[in-house]
Tab-separated table of C-alpha atoms in Angstrom:
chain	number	residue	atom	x	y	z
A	1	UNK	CA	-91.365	15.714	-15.834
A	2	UNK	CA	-92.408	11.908	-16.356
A	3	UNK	CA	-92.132	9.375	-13.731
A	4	UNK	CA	-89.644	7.732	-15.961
A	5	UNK	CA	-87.517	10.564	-16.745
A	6	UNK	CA	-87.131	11.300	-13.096
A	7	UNK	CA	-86.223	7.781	-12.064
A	8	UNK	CA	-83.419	7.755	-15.254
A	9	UNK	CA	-82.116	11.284	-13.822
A	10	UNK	CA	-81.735	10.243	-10.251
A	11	UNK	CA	-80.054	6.269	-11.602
A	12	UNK	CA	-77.628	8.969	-13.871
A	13	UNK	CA	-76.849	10.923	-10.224
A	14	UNK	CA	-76.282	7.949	-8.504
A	15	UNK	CA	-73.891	6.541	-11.302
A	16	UNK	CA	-72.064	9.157	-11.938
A	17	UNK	CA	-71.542	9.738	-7.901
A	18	UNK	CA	-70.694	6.283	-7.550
A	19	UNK	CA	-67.949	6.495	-10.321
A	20	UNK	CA	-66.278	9.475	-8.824
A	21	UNK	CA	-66.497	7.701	-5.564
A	22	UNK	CA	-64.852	4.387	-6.766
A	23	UNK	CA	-61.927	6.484	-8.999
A	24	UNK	CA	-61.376	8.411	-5.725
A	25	UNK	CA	-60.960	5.227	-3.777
A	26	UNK	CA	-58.996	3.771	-6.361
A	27	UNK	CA	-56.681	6.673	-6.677
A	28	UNK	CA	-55.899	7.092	-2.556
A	29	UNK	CA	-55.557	3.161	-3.067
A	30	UNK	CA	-52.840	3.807	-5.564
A	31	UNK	CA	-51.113	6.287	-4.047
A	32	UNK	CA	-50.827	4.640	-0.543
A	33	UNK	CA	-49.442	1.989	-2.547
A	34	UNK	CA	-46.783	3.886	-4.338
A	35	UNK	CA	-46.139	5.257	-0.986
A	36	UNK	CA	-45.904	2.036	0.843
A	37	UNK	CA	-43.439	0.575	-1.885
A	38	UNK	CA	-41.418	3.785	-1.587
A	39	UNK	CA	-41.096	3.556	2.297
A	40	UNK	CA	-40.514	-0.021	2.319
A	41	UNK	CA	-37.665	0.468	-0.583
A	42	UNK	CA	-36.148	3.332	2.125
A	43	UNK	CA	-36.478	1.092	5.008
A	44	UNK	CA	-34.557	-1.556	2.960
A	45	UNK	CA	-31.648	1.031	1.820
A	46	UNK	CA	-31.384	2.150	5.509
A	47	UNK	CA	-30.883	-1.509	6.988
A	48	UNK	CA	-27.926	-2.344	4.383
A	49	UNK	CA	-26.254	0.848	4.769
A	50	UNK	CA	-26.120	-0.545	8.937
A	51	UNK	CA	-25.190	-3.664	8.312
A	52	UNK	CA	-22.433	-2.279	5.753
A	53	UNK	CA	-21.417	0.241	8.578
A	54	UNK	CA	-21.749	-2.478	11.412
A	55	UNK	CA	-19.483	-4.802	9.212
A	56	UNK	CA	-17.017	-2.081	8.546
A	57	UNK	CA	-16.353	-0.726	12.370
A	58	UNK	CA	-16.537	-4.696	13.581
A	59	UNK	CA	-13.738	-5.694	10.894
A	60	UNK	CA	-11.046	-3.266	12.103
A	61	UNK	CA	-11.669	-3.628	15.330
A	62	UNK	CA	-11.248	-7.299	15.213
A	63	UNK	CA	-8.230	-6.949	13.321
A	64	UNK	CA	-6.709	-4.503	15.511
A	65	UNK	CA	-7.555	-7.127	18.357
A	66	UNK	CA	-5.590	-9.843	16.626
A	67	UNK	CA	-2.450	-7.851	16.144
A	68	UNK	CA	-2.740	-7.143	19.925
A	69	UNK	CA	-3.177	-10.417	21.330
A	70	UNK	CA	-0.294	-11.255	19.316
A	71	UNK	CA	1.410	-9.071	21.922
A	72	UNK	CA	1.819	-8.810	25.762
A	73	UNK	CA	0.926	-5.571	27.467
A	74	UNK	CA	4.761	-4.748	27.679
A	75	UNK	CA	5.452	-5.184	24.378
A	76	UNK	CA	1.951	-4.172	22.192
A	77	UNK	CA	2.020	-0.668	23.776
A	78	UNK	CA	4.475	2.032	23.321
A	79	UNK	CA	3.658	5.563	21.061
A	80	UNK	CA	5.614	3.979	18.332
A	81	UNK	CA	3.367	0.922	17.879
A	82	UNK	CA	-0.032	2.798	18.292
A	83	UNK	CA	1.524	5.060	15.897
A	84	UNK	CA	1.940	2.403	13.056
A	85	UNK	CA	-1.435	0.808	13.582
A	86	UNK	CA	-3.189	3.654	13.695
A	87	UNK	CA	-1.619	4.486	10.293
A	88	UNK	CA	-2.039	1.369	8.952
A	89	UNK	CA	-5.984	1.232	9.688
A	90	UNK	CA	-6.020	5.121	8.460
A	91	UNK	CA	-7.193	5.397	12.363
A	92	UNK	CA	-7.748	9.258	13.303
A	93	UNK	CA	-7.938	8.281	17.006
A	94	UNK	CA	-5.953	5.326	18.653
A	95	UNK	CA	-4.550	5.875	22.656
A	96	UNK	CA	-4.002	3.485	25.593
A	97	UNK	CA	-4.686	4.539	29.651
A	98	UNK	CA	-4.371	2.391	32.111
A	99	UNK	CA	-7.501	1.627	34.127
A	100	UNK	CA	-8.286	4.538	36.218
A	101	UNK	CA	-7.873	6.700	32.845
A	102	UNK	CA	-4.346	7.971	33.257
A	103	UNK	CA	-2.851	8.518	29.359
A	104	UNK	CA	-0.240	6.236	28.630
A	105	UNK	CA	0.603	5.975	24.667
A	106	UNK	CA	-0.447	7.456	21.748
A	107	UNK	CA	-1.226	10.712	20.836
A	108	UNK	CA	-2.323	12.896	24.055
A	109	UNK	CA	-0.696	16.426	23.953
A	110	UNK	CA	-0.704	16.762	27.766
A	111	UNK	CA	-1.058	13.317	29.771
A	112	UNK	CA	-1.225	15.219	32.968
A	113	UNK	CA	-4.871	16.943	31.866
A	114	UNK	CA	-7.772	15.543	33.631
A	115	UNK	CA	-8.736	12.191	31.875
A	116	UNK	CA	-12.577	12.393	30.561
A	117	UNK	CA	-13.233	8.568	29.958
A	118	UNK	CA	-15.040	7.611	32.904
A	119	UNK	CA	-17.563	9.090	30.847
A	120	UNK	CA	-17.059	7.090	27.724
A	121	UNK	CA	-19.883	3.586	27.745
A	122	UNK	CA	-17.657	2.132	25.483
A	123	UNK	CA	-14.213	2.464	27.286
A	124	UNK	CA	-16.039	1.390	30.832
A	125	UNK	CA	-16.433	-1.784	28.955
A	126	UNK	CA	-13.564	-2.273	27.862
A	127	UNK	CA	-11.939	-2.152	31.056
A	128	UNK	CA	-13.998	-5.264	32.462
A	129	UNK	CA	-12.649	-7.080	30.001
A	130	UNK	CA	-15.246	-6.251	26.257
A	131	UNK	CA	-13.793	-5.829	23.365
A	132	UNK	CA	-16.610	-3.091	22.007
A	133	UNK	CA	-17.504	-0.881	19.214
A	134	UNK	CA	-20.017	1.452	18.298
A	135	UNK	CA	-20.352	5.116	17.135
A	136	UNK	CA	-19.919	8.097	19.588
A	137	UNK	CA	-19.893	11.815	19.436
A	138	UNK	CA	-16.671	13.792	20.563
A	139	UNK	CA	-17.322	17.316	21.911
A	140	UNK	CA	-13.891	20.112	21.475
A	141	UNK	CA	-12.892	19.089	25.090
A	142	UNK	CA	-12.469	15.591	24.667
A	143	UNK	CA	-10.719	16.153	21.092
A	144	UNK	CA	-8.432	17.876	22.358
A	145	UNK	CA	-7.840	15.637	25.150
A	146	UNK	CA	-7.135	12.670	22.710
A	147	UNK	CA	-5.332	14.900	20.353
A	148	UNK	CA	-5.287	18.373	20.365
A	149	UNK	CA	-5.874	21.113	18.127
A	150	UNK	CA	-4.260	18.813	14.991
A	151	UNK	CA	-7.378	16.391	15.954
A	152	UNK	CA	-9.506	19.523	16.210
A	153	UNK	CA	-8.558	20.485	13.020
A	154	UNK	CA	-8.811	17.522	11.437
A	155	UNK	CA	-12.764	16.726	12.571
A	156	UNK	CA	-13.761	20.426	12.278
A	157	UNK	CA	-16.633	21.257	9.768
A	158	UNK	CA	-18.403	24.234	8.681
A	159	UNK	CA	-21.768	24.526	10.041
A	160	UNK	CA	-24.943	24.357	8.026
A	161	UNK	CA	-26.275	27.503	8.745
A	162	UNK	CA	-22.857	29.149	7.423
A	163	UNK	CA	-21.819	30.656	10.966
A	164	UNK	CA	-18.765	29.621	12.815
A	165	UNK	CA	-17.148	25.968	12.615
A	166	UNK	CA	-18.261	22.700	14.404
A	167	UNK	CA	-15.896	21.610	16.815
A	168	UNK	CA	-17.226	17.992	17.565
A	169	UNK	CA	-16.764	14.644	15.686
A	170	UNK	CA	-19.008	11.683	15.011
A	171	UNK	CA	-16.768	8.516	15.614
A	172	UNK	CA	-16.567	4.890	14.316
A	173	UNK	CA	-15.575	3.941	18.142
A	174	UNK	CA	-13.822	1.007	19.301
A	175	UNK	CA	-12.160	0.009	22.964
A	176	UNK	CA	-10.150	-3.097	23.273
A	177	UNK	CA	-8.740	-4.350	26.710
A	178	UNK	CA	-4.982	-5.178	27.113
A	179	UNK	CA	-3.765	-8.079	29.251
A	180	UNK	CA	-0.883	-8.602	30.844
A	181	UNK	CA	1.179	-11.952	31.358
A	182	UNK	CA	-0.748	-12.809	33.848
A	183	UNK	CA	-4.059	-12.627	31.586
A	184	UNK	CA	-4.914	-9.426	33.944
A	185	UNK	CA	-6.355	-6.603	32.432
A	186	UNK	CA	-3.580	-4.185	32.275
A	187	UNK	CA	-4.745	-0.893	29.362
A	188	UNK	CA	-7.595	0.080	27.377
A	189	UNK	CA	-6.355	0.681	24.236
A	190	UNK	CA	-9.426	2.874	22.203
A	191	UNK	CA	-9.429	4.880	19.212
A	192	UNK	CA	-11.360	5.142	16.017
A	193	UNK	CA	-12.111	7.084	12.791
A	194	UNK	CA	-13.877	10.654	12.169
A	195	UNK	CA	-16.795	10.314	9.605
A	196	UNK	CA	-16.715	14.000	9.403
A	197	UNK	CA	-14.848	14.290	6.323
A	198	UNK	CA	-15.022	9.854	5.371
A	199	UNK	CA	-16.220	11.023	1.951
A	200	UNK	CA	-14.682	7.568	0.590
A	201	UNK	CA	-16.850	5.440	3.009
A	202	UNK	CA	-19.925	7.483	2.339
A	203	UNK	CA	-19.341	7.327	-1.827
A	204	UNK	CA	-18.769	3.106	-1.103
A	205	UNK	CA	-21.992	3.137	0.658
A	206	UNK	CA	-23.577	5.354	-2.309
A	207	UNK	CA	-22.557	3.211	-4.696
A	208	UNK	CA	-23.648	0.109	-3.144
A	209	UNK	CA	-27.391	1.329	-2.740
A	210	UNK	CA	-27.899	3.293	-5.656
């Protein structure tokens, strides 16, 4: 083999292992790419779907704030009352206790069962004076605390796996204090709405971002 020949053999090597090299750089270049795009498109999807959830659960609470300042303590509060707005704001939750957690109104099947919400964040805050909202989990005691085995049933999903039912519900959560005449705080009035079984919310949401 010639000089010449050798040296046009090894520049065809070193072409041809430079070209793979550069299509291989240029392909992971693409695909990172593609997959940054794709993240960053996800990333976008998942803020609007909070802020379209945040604006949701913020709007009825506020409204359900104005009806009740509209009102004194005496007069906002009764089973009746809670009963209509929780209707009218398709509410699946909506009670009042006074401040150390004793049930006063709404829907409690048995107001003499040892009160759970010194557990509750939201409902703590509430009783200093914040109006709150947020999203909470409710485990089978607490639903039926709040409601009983018509809340349980209403919240209640089949689990994935296919064995036995899920007793707990995920929550759009609010807690709103109630002041008397006197501009003390007098109830917490708290409630909210199962996204269990919101199929309406989640198809609103669907359509929005795709």
């Amino acid at each position: 083999m010639t000089i010449r020949r050798a040296l046009l053999i090894s520049l065809t090597v070193v072409i041809t292992i430079s070209s793979v090299i550069v299509t291989a750089i240029s392909s992971w270049s693409l695909r990172r790419d593609v997959f940054r795009e794709a993240q960053e498109r996800i990333n976008s999807s998942l803020r609007m779907m909070q802020t379209l959830y945040d604006e949701r659960l913020e709007s009825f609470t506020r409204n359900i704030r104005i009806e009740i300042l509209s009102l004194s303590a005496e007069s906002c509060c009764s089973d009746s009352i809670l009963g209509s707005l929780k209707r009218r704001y398709d509410l699946d939750i909506l009670n009042a206790s006074n401040l150390d957690g004793t049930p006063m109104y709404g829907d409690y099947p048995d107001r003499n069962r040892l009160s759970p919400l010194e557990s509750d964040p939201l409902w703590k805050k509430a009783r200093s004076g914040e109006t709150v909202w947020g999203t909470v989990q409710l485990d089978s005691a607490r639903l039926v605390f709040e409601g009983g085995d018509t809340l349980i049933e209403t919240v209640m999903i089949q689990r994935a796996s296919g064995n036995g039912i899920l007793q707990r519900g995920l929550f759009m959560w609010f807690a709103i204090p109630v002041f008397d005449a006197a501009g003390d705080i007098a109830l917490v009035m708290y409630g909210g709405r199962t996204l269990n079984h919101n199929d309406e919310f989640v198809d609103r949401l669907r359509e929005l971002l795709f």
